[in-house]
mmCIF file with all atom_site columns, C-alpha atoms in Angstrom:
data_model
loop_
_atom_site.group_PDB
_atom_site.id
_atom_site.type_symbol
_atom_site.label_atom_id
_atom_site.label_alt_id
_atom_site.label_comp_id
_atom_site.label_asym_id
_atom_site.label_entity_id
_atom_site.label_seq_id
_atom_site.pdbx_PDB_ins_code
_atom_site.Cartn_x
_atom_site.Cartn_y
_atom_site.Cartn_z
_atom_site.occupancy
_atom_site.B_iso_or_equiv
_atom_site.pdbx_formal_charge
_atom_site.auth_seq_id
_atom_site.auth_comp_id
_atom_site.auth_asym_id
_atom_site.auth_atom_id
_atom_site.pdbx_PDB_model_num
ATOM 1   C CA . MET Z 1 1   ? 113.951 111.911 74.382  1.00 96.00 ? 173 MET Z CA 1
ATOM 2   C CA . LYS Z 1 2   ? 112.795 115.049 76.145  1.00 98.00 ? 174 LYS Z CA 1
ATOM 3   C CA . LEU Z 1 3   ? 109.318 115.489 77.588  1.00 98.00 ? 175 LEU Z CA 1
ATOM 4   C CA . TYR Z 1 4   ? 107.941 118.979 78.130  1.00 98.00 ? 176 TYR Z CA 1
ATOM 5   C CA . SER Z 1 5   ? 105.804 118.456 81.196  1.00 97.00 ? 177 SER Z CA 1
ATOM 6   C CA . TYR Z 1 6   ? 104.177 120.022 84.233  1.00 96.00 ? 178 TYR Z CA 1
ATOM 7   C CA . TYR Z 1 7   ? 103.904 117.895 87.334  1.00 96.00 ? 179 TYR Z CA 1
ATOM 8   C CA . ARG Z 1 8   ? 100.145 118.283 87.733  1.00 93.00 ? 180 ARG Z CA 1
ATOM 9   C CA . SER Z 1 9   ? 99.132  118.252 84.064  1.00 95.00 ? 181 SER Z CA 1
ATOM 10  C CA . SER Z 1 10  ? 97.065  115.125 83.543  1.00 95.00 ? 182 SER Z CA 1
ATOM 11  C CA . SER Z 1 11  ? 97.852  115.185 79.810  1.00 97.00 ? 183 SER Z CA 1
ATOM 12  C CA . ALA Z 1 12  ? 101.611 115.108 80.470  1.00 97.00 ? 184 ALA Z CA 1
ATOM 13  C CA . TRP Z 1 13  ? 101.083 112.598 83.274  1.00 98.00 ? 185 TRP Z CA 1
ATOM 14  C CA . ARG Z 1 14  ? 99.529  110.122 80.826  1.00 98.00 ? 186 ARG Z CA 1
ATOM 15  C CA . VAL Z 1 15  ? 102.647 110.260 78.667  1.00 98.00 ? 187 VAL Z CA 1
ATOM 16  C CA . ARG Z 1 16  ? 104.919 109.861 81.694  1.00 98.00 ? 188 ARG Z CA 1
ATOM 17  C CA . ILE Z 1 17  ? 103.026 106.695 82.601  1.00 98.00 ? 189 ILE Z CA 1
ATOM 18  C CA . VAL Z 1 18  ? 103.503 105.312 79.094  1.00 98.00 ? 190 VAL Z CA 1
ATOM 19  C CA . LEU Z 1 19  ? 107.213 106.176 79.066  1.00 98.00 ? 191 LEU Z CA 1
ATOM 20  C CA . GLU Z 1 20  ? 107.661 104.491 82.447  1.00 98.00 ? 192 GLU Z CA 1
ATOM 21  C CA . LEU Z 1 21  ? 105.693 101.395 81.444  1.00 98.00 ? 193 LEU Z CA 1
ATOM 22  C CA . LYS Z 1 22  ? 107.818 101.090 78.311  1.00 98.00 ? 194 LYS Z CA 1
ATOM 23  C CA . GLY Z 1 23  ? 111.066 101.645 80.201  1.00 97.00 ? 195 GLY Z CA 1
ATOM 24  C CA . VAL Z 1 24  ? 112.032 104.556 77.934  1.00 97.00 ? 196 VAL Z CA 1
ATOM 25  C CA . SER Z 1 25  ? 114.491 106.984 79.502  1.00 97.00 ? 197 SER Z CA 1
ATOM 26  C CA . TYR Z 1 26  ? 113.798 110.664 78.942  1.00 97.00 ? 198 TYR Z CA 1
ATOM 27  C CA . GLU Z 1 27  ? 114.766 114.140 80.030  1.00 97.00 ? 199 GLU Z CA 1
ATOM 28  C CA . TYR Z 1 28  ? 112.126 116.035 81.992  1.00 97.00 ? 200 TYR Z CA 1
ATOM 29  C CA . GLU Z 1 29  ? 111.682 119.653 80.861  1.00 97.00 ? 201 GLU Z CA 1
ATOM 30  C CA . ALA Z 1 30  ? 109.393 121.432 83.320  1.00 96.00 ? 202 ALA Z CA 1
ATOM 31  C CA . VAL Z 1 31  ? 106.975 124.033 81.939  1.00 95.00 ? 203 VAL Z CA 1
ATOM 32  C CA . ASN Z 1 32  ? 105.128 125.875 84.699  1.00 92.00 ? 204 ASN Z CA 1
ATOM 33  C CA . LEU Z 1 33  ? 101.456 126.155 83.723  1.00 91.00 ? 205 LEU Z CA 1
ATOM 34  C CA . ALA Z 1 34  ? 100.386 127.885 86.935  1.00 87.00 ? 206 ALA Z CA 1
ATOM 35  C CA . PRO Z 1 35  ? 98.176  130.864 85.975  1.00 83.00 ? 207 PRO Z CA 1
ATOM 36  C CA . ASP Z 1 36  ? 100.506 133.362 87.662  1.00 84.00 ? 208 ASP Z CA 1
ATOM 37  C CA . VAL Z 1 37  ? 103.510 131.994 85.706  1.00 90.00 ? 209 VAL Z CA 1
ATOM 38  C CA . SER Z 1 38  ? 102.216 130.595 82.363  1.00 88.00 ? 210 SER Z CA 1
ATOM 39  C CA . GLU Z 1 39  ? 105.590 129.675 80.905  1.00 91.00 ? 211 GLU Z CA 1
ATOM 40  C CA . GLN Z 1 40  ? 103.793 128.212 77.892  1.00 93.00 ? 212 GLN Z CA 1
ATOM 41  C CA . ALA Z 1 41  ? 102.815 131.771 76.893  1.00 91.00 ? 213 ALA Z CA 1
ATOM 42  C CA . LYS Z 1 42  ? 106.394 132.995 76.655  1.00 93.00 ? 214 LYS Z CA 1
ATOM 43  C CA . PRO Z 1 43  ? 107.824 133.985 73.242  1.00 93.00 ? 215 PRO Z CA 1
ATOM 44  C CA . GLY Z 1 44  ? 109.158 131.052 71.280  1.00 93.00 ? 216 GLY Z CA 1
ATOM 45  C CA . PHE Z 1 45  ? 107.188 128.287 72.952  1.00 95.00 ? 217 PHE Z CA 1
ATOM 46  C CA . GLU Z 1 46  ? 104.918 127.999 69.914  1.00 95.00 ? 218 GLU Z CA 1
ATOM 47  C CA . ALA Z 1 47  ? 107.877 126.337 68.177  1.00 95.00 ? 219 ALA Z CA 1
ATOM 48  C CA . VAL Z 1 48  ? 107.751 123.608 70.822  1.00 95.00 ? 220 VAL Z CA 1
ATOM 49  C CA . ASN Z 1 49  ? 103.968 123.307 70.710  1.00 95.00 ? 221 ASN Z CA 1
ATOM 50  C CA . PRO Z 1 50  ? 101.864 125.363 68.275  1.00 96.00 ? 222 PRO Z CA 1
ATOM 51  C CA . LEU Z 1 51  ? 98.922  125.306 70.714  1.00 94.00 ? 223 LEU Z CA 1
ATOM 52  C CA . ARG Z 1 52  ? 101.204 126.399 73.577  1.00 94.00 ? 224 ARG Z CA 1
ATOM 53  C CA . GLN Z 1 53  ? 100.207 123.358 75.568  1.00 94.00 ? 225 GLN Z CA 1
ATOM 54  C CA . ILE Z 1 54  ? 101.945 120.340 77.012  1.00 95.00 ? 226 ILE Z CA 1
ATOM 55  C CA . PRO Z 1 55  ? 102.941 117.594 76.598  1.00 97.00 ? 227 PRO Z CA 1
ATOM 56  C CA . THR Z 1 56  ? 105.446 117.708 73.778  1.00 98.00 ? 228 THR Z CA 1
ATOM 57  C CA . LEU Z 1 57  ? 107.808 114.797 73.206  1.00 98.00 ? 229 LEU Z CA 1
ATOM 58  C CA . GLU Z 1 58  ? 111.052 115.771 71.474  1.00 98.00 ? 230 GLU Z CA 1
ATOM 59  C CA . TRP Z 1 59  ? 113.873 113.663 70.071  1.00 97.00 ? 231 TRP Z CA 1
ATOM 60  C CA . ARG Z 1 60  ? 116.361 113.513 67.205  1.00 96.00 ? 232 ARG Z CA 1
ATOM 61  C CA . GLU Z 1 61  ? 115.862 111.088 64.346  1.00 94.00 ? 233 GLU Z CA 1
ATOM 62  C CA . ASN Z 1 62  ? 118.368 110.879 61.476  1.00 92.00 ? 234 ASN Z CA 1
ATOM 63  C CA . ASP Z 1 63  ? 119.918 114.112 62.758  1.00 92.00 ? 235 ASP Z CA 1
ATOM 64  C CA . GLU Z 1 64  ? 116.570 115.912 62.521  1.00 96.00 ? 236 GLU Z CA 1
ATOM 65  C CA . LEU Z 1 65  ? 114.669 117.362 65.476  1.00 97.00 ? 237 LEU Z CA 1
ATOM 66  C CA . VAL Z 1 66  ? 111.265 115.728 65.870  1.00 97.00 ? 238 VAL Z CA 1
ATOM 67  C CA . ARG Z 1 67  ? 108.494 117.100 68.066  1.00 98.00 ? 239 ARG Z CA 1
ATOM 68  C CA . LEU Z 1 68  ? 105.202 115.335 68.689  1.00 98.00 ? 240 LEU Z CA 1
ATOM 69  C CA . THR Z 1 69  ? 102.286 116.846 70.589  1.00 98.00 ? 241 THR Z CA 1
ATOM 70  C CA . GLN Z 1 70  ? 98.944  115.614 72.000  1.00 97.00 ? 242 GLN Z CA 1
ATOM 71  C CA . SER Z 1 71  ? 98.935  112.849 74.593  1.00 97.00 ? 243 SER Z CA 1
ATOM 72  C CA . VAL Z 1 72  ? 96.953  110.354 72.513  1.00 98.00 ? 244 VAL Z CA 1
ATOM 73  C CA . ALA Z 1 73  ? 99.226  110.714 69.479  1.00 98.00 ? 245 ALA Z CA 1
ATOM 74  C CA . ILE Z 1 74  ? 102.361 110.507 71.623  1.00 98.00 ? 246 ILE Z CA 1
ATOM 75  C CA . SER Z 1 75  ? 101.098 107.469 73.537  1.00 98.00 ? 247 SER Z CA 1
ATOM 76  C CA . GLU Z 1 76  ? 100.102 105.572 70.412  1.00 98.00 ? 248 GLU Z CA 1
ATOM 77  C CA . TYR Z 1 77  ? 103.444 106.391 68.770  1.00 98.00 ? 249 TYR Z CA 1
ATOM 78  C CA . LEU Z 1 78  ? 105.317 105.051 71.798  1.00 98.00 ? 250 LEU Z CA 1
ATOM 79  C CA . ASP Z 1 79  ? 103.191 101.913 71.780  1.00 98.00 ? 251 ASP Z CA 1
ATOM 80  C CA . GLU Z 1 80  ? 104.111 101.283 68.159  1.00 97.00 ? 252 GLU Z CA 1
ATOM 81  C CA . VAL Z 1 81  ? 107.862 101.899 68.425  1.00 97.00 ? 253 VAL Z CA 1
ATOM 82  C CA . HIS Z 1 82  ? 108.190 100.224 71.849  1.00 97.00 ? 254 HIS Z CA 1
ATOM 83  C CA . PRO Z 1 83  ? 105.656 97.394  71.540  1.00 95.00 ? 255 PRO Z CA 1
ATOM 84  C CA . GLU Z 1 84  ? 106.242 95.771  74.934  1.00 95.00 ? 256 GLU Z CA 1
ATOM 85  C CA . PRO Z 1 85  ? 104.276 95.857  77.084  1.00 96.00 ? 257 PRO Z CA 1
ATOM 86  C CA . ARG Z 1 86  ? 101.498 96.337  74.563  1.00 97.00 ? 258 ARG Z CA 1
ATOM 87  C CA . LEU Z 1 87  ? 99.078  99.057  75.700  1.00 98.00 ? 259 LEU Z CA 1
ATOM 88  C CA . LEU Z 1 88  ? 96.708  98.792  72.733  1.00 98.00 ? 260 LEU Z CA 1
ATOM 89  C CA . PRO Z 1 89  ? 95.526  95.172  72.501  1.00 97.00 ? 261 PRO Z CA 1
ATOM 90  C CA . ARG Z 1 90  ? 95.754  93.289  69.205  1.00 95.00 ? 262 ARG Z CA 1
ATOM 91  C CA . PRO Z 1 91  ? 92.094  92.135  69.009  1.00 96.00 ? 263 PRO Z CA 1
ATOM 92  C CA . PRO Z 1 92  ? 90.189  94.911  67.197  1.00 97.00 ? 264 PRO Z CA 1
ATOM 93  C CA . LEU Z 1 93  ? 87.279  95.103  69.638  1.00 97.00 ? 265 LEU Z CA 1
ATOM 94  C CA . ALA Z 1 94  ? 89.500  95.211  72.724  1.00 96.00 ? 266 ALA Z CA 1
ATOM 95  C CA . ARG Z 1 95  ? 91.649  97.881  71.060  1.00 97.00 ? 267 ARG Z CA 1
ATOM 96  C CA . ALA Z 1 96  ? 88.518  99.888  70.243  1.00 97.00 ? 268 ALA Z CA 1
ATOM 97  C CA . ARG Z 1 97  ? 87.313  99.579  73.843  1.00 97.00 ? 269 ARG Z CA 1
ATOM 98  C CA . VAL Z 1 98  ? 90.625  100.972 75.090  1.00 98.00 ? 270 VAL Z CA 1
ATOM 99  C CA . ARG Z 1 99  ? 90.412  103.884 72.644  1.00 98.00 ? 271 ARG Z CA 1
ATOM 100 C CA . GLN Z 1 100 ? 86.807  104.473 73.684  1.00 97.00 ? 272 GLN Z CA 1
ATOM 101 C CA . LEU Z 1 101 ? 87.831  105.025 77.312  1.00 98.00 ? 273 LEU Z CA 1
ATOM 102 C CA . VAL Z 1 102 ? 90.837  107.099 76.260  1.00 98.00 ? 274 VAL Z CA 1
ATOM 103 C CA . GLU Z 1 103 ? 88.655  109.414 74.184  1.00 97.00 ? 275 GLU Z CA 1
ATOM 104 C CA . ILE Z 1 104 ? 86.079  109.861 76.923  1.00 97.00 ? 276 ILE Z CA 1
ATOM 105 C CA . VAL Z 1 105 ? 88.833  111.160 79.192  1.00 97.00 ? 277 VAL Z CA 1
ATOM 106 C CA . ALA Z 1 106 ? 90.854  113.069 76.591  1.00 96.00 ? 278 ALA Z CA 1
ATOM 107 C CA . SER Z 1 107 ? 87.925  114.617 74.722  1.00 95.00 ? 279 SER Z CA 1
ATOM 108 C CA . GLY Z 1 108 ? 84.858  114.372 76.930  1.00 95.00 ? 280 GLY Z CA 1
ATOM 109 C CA . ILE Z 1 109 ? 86.075  115.199 80.444  1.00 96.00 ? 281 ILE Z CA 1
ATOM 110 C CA . GLN Z 1 110 ? 89.547  116.668 80.891  1.00 93.00 ? 282 GLN Z CA 1
ATOM 111 C CA . PRO Z 1 111 ? 89.328  119.562 78.375  1.00 91.00 ? 283 PRO Z CA 1
ATOM 112 C CA . LEU Z 1 112 ? 86.261  120.867 80.219  1.00 91.00 ? 284 LEU Z CA 1
ATOM 113 C CA . GLN Z 1 113 ? 88.088  121.079 83.553  1.00 91.00 ? 285 GLN Z CA 1
ATOM 114 C CA . ASN Z 1 114 ? 91.627  122.003 82.556  1.00 89.00 ? 286 ASN Z CA 1
ATOM 115 C CA . THR Z 1 115 ? 93.367  125.176 83.667  1.00 86.00 ? 287 THR Z CA 1
ATOM 116 C CA . SER Z 1 116 ? 92.758  127.231 80.533  1.00 86.00 ? 288 SER Z CA 1
ATOM 117 C CA . THR Z 1 117 ? 89.052  126.355 80.377  1.00 91.00 ? 289 THR Z CA 1
ATOM 118 C CA . LEU Z 1 118 ? 88.488  127.215 84.030  1.00 88.00 ? 290 LEU Z CA 1
ATOM 119 C CA . ALA Z 1 119 ? 90.399  130.469 83.609  1.00 87.00 ? 291 ALA Z CA 1
ATOM 120 C CA . ALA Z 1 120 ? 88.090  131.408 80.730  1.00 90.00 ? 292 ALA Z CA 1
ATOM 121 C CA . VAL Z 1 121 ? 84.986  130.453 82.734  1.00 91.00 ? 293 VAL Z CA 1
ATOM 122 C CA . SER Z 1 122 ? 86.174  132.433 85.752  1.00 90.00 ? 294 SER Z CA 1
ATOM 123 C CA . ARG Z 1 123 ? 86.618  135.528 83.579  1.00 91.00 ? 295 ARG Z CA 1
ATOM 124 C CA . LEU Z 1 124 ? 82.975  135.233 82.585  1.00 93.00 ? 296 LEU Z CA 1
ATOM 125 C CA . THR Z 1 125 ? 81.709  134.369 86.059  1.00 92.00 ? 297 THR Z CA 1
ATOM 126 C CA . THR Z 1 126 ? 83.660  133.821 89.279  1.00 93.00 ? 298 THR Z CA 1
ATOM 127 C CA . ARG Z 1 127 ? 86.379  131.488 90.542  1.00 90.00 ? 299 ARG Z CA 1
ATOM 128 C CA . GLU Z 1 128 ? 83.826  129.593 92.602  1.00 93.00 ? 300 GLU Z CA 1
ATOM 129 C CA . GLU Z 1 129 ? 81.540  129.070 89.629  1.00 94.00 ? 301 GLU Z CA 1
ATOM 130 C CA . ALA Z 1 130 ? 84.487  128.013 87.480  1.00 90.00 ? 302 ALA Z CA 1
ATOM 131 C CA . ARG Z 1 131 ? 85.402  125.360 90.035  1.00 92.00 ? 303 ARG Z CA 1
ATOM 132 C CA . ALA Z 1 132 ? 81.756  124.217 90.066  1.00 93.00 ? 304 ALA Z CA 1
ATOM 133 C CA . TRP Z 1 133 ? 81.955  123.956 86.267  1.00 91.00 ? 305 TRP Z CA 1
ATOM 134 C CA . GLY Z 1 134 ? 85.027  121.697 86.540  1.00 93.00 ? 306 GLY Z CA 1
ATOM 135 C CA . HIS Z 1 135 ? 83.365  119.588 89.228  1.00 95.00 ? 307 HIS Z CA 1
ATOM 136 C CA . ALA Z 1 136 ? 80.269  119.136 87.062  1.00 94.00 ? 308 ALA Z CA 1
ATOM 137 C CA . ALA Z 1 137 ? 82.311  118.188 83.983  1.00 95.00 ? 309 ALA Z CA 1
ATOM 138 C CA . ILE Z 1 138 ? 84.061  115.398 85.890  1.00 96.00 ? 310 ILE Z CA 1
ATOM 139 C CA . ALA Z 1 139 ? 80.885  114.234 87.618  1.00 96.00 ? 311 ALA Z CA 1
ATOM 140 C CA . ARG Z 1 140 ? 79.153  113.915 84.222  1.00 95.00 ? 312 ARG Z CA 1
ATOM 141 C CA . GLY Z 1 141 ? 81.956  111.841 82.740  1.00 96.00 ? 313 GLY Z CA 1
ATOM 142 C CA . LEU Z 1 142 ? 82.669  109.338 85.493  1.00 98.00 ? 314 LEU Z CA 1
ATOM 143 C CA . PRO Z 1 143 ? 79.368  107.412 85.173  1.00 97.00 ? 315 PRO Z CA 1
ATOM 144 C CA . ALA Z 1 144 ? 80.233  106.653 81.542  1.00 97.00 ? 316 ALA Z CA 1
ATOM 145 C CA . LEU Z 1 145 ? 83.660  105.343 82.512  1.00 97.00 ? 317 LEU Z CA 1
ATOM 146 C CA . GLU Z 1 146 ? 82.188  103.250 85.326  1.00 97.00 ? 318 GLU Z CA 1
ATOM 147 C CA . SER Z 1 147 ? 79.552  101.758 83.041  1.00 97.00 ? 319 SER Z CA 1
ATOM 148 C CA . LEU Z 1 148 ? 82.037  100.849 80.332  1.00 97.00 ? 320 LEU Z CA 1
ATOM 149 C CA . ILE Z 1 149 ? 84.655  99.252  82.557  1.00 97.00 ? 321 ILE Z CA 1
ATOM 150 C CA . LEU Z 1 150 ? 81.927  97.189  84.187  1.00 96.00 ? 322 LEU Z CA 1
ATOM 151 C CA . GLN Z 1 151 ? 81.425  95.713  80.699  1.00 93.00 ? 323 GLN Z CA 1
ATOM 152 C CA . SER Z 1 152 ? 85.043  95.364  79.581  1.00 90.00 ? 324 SER Z CA 1
ATOM 153 C CA . GLY Z 1 153 ? 87.127  95.418  82.731  1.00 84.00 ? 325 GLY Z CA 1
ATOM 154 C CA . GLY Z 1 154 ? 88.974  92.685  84.532  1.00 94.00 ? 326 GLY Z CA 1
ATOM 155 C CA . LYS Z 1 155 ? 91.848  93.483  86.851  1.00 96.00 ? 327 LYS Z CA 1
ATOM 156 C CA . TYR Z 1 156 ? 92.231  96.716  84.905  1.00 98.00 ? 328 TYR Z CA 1
ATOM 157 C CA . ALA Z 1 157 ? 90.035  98.957  82.762  1.00 98.00 ? 329 ALA Z CA 1
ATOM 158 C CA . VAL Z 1 158 ? 89.985  96.594  79.779  1.00 97.00 ? 330 VAL Z CA 1
ATOM 159 C CA . GLY Z 1 159 ? 90.756  93.005  80.673  1.00 96.00 ? 331 GLY Z CA 1
ATOM 160 C CA . ASP Z 1 160 ? 93.491  91.751  82.971  1.00 97.00 ? 332 ASP Z CA 1
ATOM 161 C CA . ASP Z 1 161 ? 96.443  93.676  81.534  1.00 97.00 ? 333 ASP Z CA 1
ATOM 162 C CA . VAL Z 1 162 ? 97.347  97.336  81.860  1.00 98.00 ? 334 VAL Z CA 1
ATOM 163 C CA . THR Z 1 163 ? 96.359  99.305  78.771  1.00 98.00 ? 335 THR Z CA 1
ATOM 164 C CA . LEU Z 1 164 ? 96.379  102.894 77.618  1.00 98.00 ? 336 LEU Z CA 1
ATOM 165 C CA . ALA Z 1 165 ? 92.954  103.262 79.219  1.00 98.00 ? 337 ALA Z CA 1
ATOM 166 C CA . ASP Z 1 166 ? 94.489  102.889 82.679  1.00 98.00 ? 338 ASP Z CA 1
ATOM 167 C CA . ALA Z 1 167 ? 97.129  105.506 81.871  1.00 98.00 ? 339 ALA Z CA 1
ATOM 168 C CA . PHE Z 1 168 ? 94.325  107.975 81.132  1.00 98.00 ? 340 PHE Z CA 1
ATOM 169 C CA . ILE Z 1 169 ? 91.938  106.983 83.934  1.00 98.00 ? 341 ILE Z CA 1
ATOM 170 C CA . VAL Z 1 170 ? 94.436  107.305 86.811  1.00 98.00 ? 342 VAL Z CA 1
ATOM 171 C CA . PRO Z 1 171 ? 95.199  111.022 86.224  1.00 98.00 ? 343 PRO Z CA 1
ATOM 172 C CA . GLN Z 1 172 ? 91.492  111.702 85.742  1.00 98.00 ? 344 GLN Z CA 1
ATOM 173 C CA . LEU Z 1 173 ? 90.651  110.133 89.099  1.00 98.00 ? 345 LEU Z CA 1
ATOM 174 C CA . TYR Z 1 174 ? 93.338  112.323 90.660  1.00 97.00 ? 346 TYR Z CA 1
ATOM 175 C CA . ASN Z 1 175 ? 91.556  115.340 89.170  1.00 96.00 ? 347 ASN Z CA 1
ATOM 176 C CA . ALA Z 1 176 ? 88.244  114.072 90.493  1.00 97.00 ? 348 ALA Z CA 1
ATOM 177 C CA . ARG Z 1 177 ? 89.662  114.040 94.008  1.00 97.00 ? 349 ARG Z CA 1
ATOM 178 C CA . ARG Z 1 178 ? 91.139  117.525 93.556  1.00 94.00 ? 350 ARG Z CA 1
ATOM 179 C CA . PHE Z 1 179 ? 87.656  118.758 92.652  1.00 96.00 ? 351 PHE Z CA 1
ATOM 180 C CA . GLU Z 1 180 ? 86.150  116.834 95.564  1.00 96.00 ? 352 GLU Z CA 1
ATOM 181 C CA . VAL Z 1 181 ? 83.898  114.671 93.391  1.00 97.00 ? 353 VAL Z CA 1
ATOM 182 C CA . ASP Z 1 182 ? 82.204  111.911 95.386  1.00 97.00 ? 354 ASP Z CA 1
ATOM 183 C CA . LEU Z 1 183 ? 83.709  108.650 94.113  1.00 97.00 ? 355 LEU Z CA 1
ATOM 184 C CA . ARG Z 1 184 ? 81.525  106.305 96.137  1.00 97.00 ? 356 ARG Z CA 1
ATOM 185 C CA . PRO Z 1 185 ? 79.165  105.684 93.165  1.00 97.00 ? 357 PRO Z CA 1
ATOM 186 C CA . PHE Z 1 186 ? 82.122  104.434 91.098  1.00 98.00 ? 358 PHE Z CA 1
ATOM 187 C CA . PRO Z 1 187 ? 83.592  101.426 92.943  1.00 97.00 ? 359 PRO Z CA 1
ATOM 188 C CA . ARG Z 1 188 ? 85.056  99.747  89.833  1.00 97.00 ? 360 ARG Z CA 1
ATOM 189 C CA . LEU Z 1 189 ? 86.814  102.929 88.778  1.00 97.00 ? 361 LEU Z CA 1
ATOM 190 C CA . VAL Z 1 190 ? 88.255  103.314 92.261  1.00 98.00 ? 362 VAL Z CA 1
ATOM 191 C CA . GLU Z 1 191 ? 89.367  99.674  92.268  1.00 97.00 ? 363 GLU Z CA 1
ATOM 192 C CA . VAL Z 1 192 ? 91.072  99.938  88.869  1.00 97.00 ? 364 VAL Z CA 1
ATOM 193 C CA . ASP Z 1 193 ? 92.690  103.239 89.846  1.00 98.00 ? 365 ASP Z CA 1
ATOM 194 C CA . ALA Z 1 194 ? 94.091  101.780 93.068  1.00 98.00 ? 366 ALA Z CA 1
ATOM 195 C CA . ARG Z 1 195 ? 95.455  98.644  91.382  1.00 98.00 ? 367 ARG Z CA 1
ATOM 196 C CA . ALA Z 1 196 ? 97.158  100.575 88.573  1.00 98.00 ? 368 ALA Z CA 1
ATOM 197 C CA . SER Z 1 197 ? 98.431  103.341 90.845  1.00 98.00 ? 369 SER Z CA 1
ATOM 198 C CA . ALA Z 1 198 ? 100.318 100.786 92.958  1.00 98.00 ? 370 ALA Z CA 1
ATOM 199 C CA . LEU Z 1 199 ? 102.464 99.706  89.994  1.00 98.00 ? 371 LEU Z CA 1
ATOM 200 C CA . ASP Z 1 200 ? 106.037 101.030 90.013  1.00 98.00 ? 372 ASP Z CA 1
ATOM 201 C CA . ALA Z 1 201 ? 105.671 102.787 86.647  1.00 98.00 ? 373 ALA Z CA 1
ATOM 202 C CA . PHE Z 1 202 ? 102.608 104.671 87.860  1.00 98.00 ? 374 PHE Z CA 1
ATOM 203 C CA . VAL Z 1 203 ? 104.366 105.639 91.094  1.00 97.00 ? 375 VAL Z CA 1
ATOM 204 C CA . ARG Z 1 204 ? 107.327 107.048 89.152  1.00 97.00 ? 376 ARG Z CA 1
ATOM 205 C CA . ALA Z 1 205 ? 104.985 109.006 86.880  1.00 98.00 ? 377 ALA Z CA 1
ATOM 206 C CA . HIS Z 1 206 ? 102.918 110.462 89.752  1.00 97.00 ? 378 HIS Z CA 1
ATOM 207 C CA . PRO Z 1 207 ? 102.969 114.271 90.196  1.00 96.00 ? 379 PRO Z CA 1
ATOM 208 C CA . ASP Z 1 208 ? 104.603 113.956 93.611  1.00 96.00 ? 380 ASP Z CA 1
ATOM 209 C CA . SER Z 1 209 ? 107.558 112.157 92.006  1.00 96.00 ? 381 SER Z CA 1
ATOM 210 C CA . GLN Z 1 210 ? 108.333 114.959 89.548  1.00 96.00 ? 382 GLN Z CA 1
ATOM 211 C CA . SER Z 1 211 ? 111.183 117.432 89.994  1.00 94.00 ? 383 SER Z CA 1
ATOM 212 C CA . ASP Z 1 212 ? 108.867 120.469 89.708  1.00 94.00 ? 384 ASP Z CA 1
ATOM 213 C CA . SER Z 1 213 ? 106.391 119.213 92.302  1.00 94.00 ? 385 SER Z CA 1
ATOM 214 C CA . PRO Z 1 214 ? 106.281 121.229 95.553  1.00 90.00 ? 386 PRO Z CA 1
ATOM 215 C CA . THR Z 1 215 ? 106.059 117.894 97.381  1.00 82.00 ? 387 THR Z CA 1
ATOM 216 C CA . HIS Z 1 216 ? 109.199 116.659 95.649  1.00 68.00 ? 388 HIS Z CA 1
ATOM 217 C CA . ALA Z 1 217 ? 111.041 119.857 96.568  1.00 49.00 ? 389 ALA Z CA 1
ATOM 218 C CA . ARG Z 1 218 ? 110.334 119.265 100.253 1.00 47.00 ? 390 ARG Z CA 1
#
């Protein structure tokens, strides 16, 4: 398998966490999303991802090239074909609670503060106001996550086992710190983030561990 990734992309990071948790080996194909590089905009990349985004997971199946995009779709596919450890619980309500947290991050928070959104906002306003927009988007979403994991959490976001929810929450908390969001009102989120982040799979998936990370290069 090959993963088209960027070290700091939270969407690609989620998939790296899942691949590491599942013990699936993969080739890392770096795509530099930095605004002054924008490798995703180069000719031909639409064949890899029609939206010119990452992640894309690529592999060969029955001698045919398969490409799958969107972090939720990729993660759920991996959970089905590599069922251990199970990241979507079997009980319907627990599975729905995991998906609920996943969707809050993937649909309700991260798209509002990602690079392309902030670039568009900055063109309409200023860089400073675009950063304030990103900060506000994260600050609006975290109370919902905190409230829900207070109801369903145990050691992790949903119960006492790592689930897909943790794979989505950890990168989002990283973004919150990048945007200097005050995390003191969210002690359960911080606790869950710290516990999951200490796991070997999460360490291997961290931006600093990736070959295209400036930290890694040093």
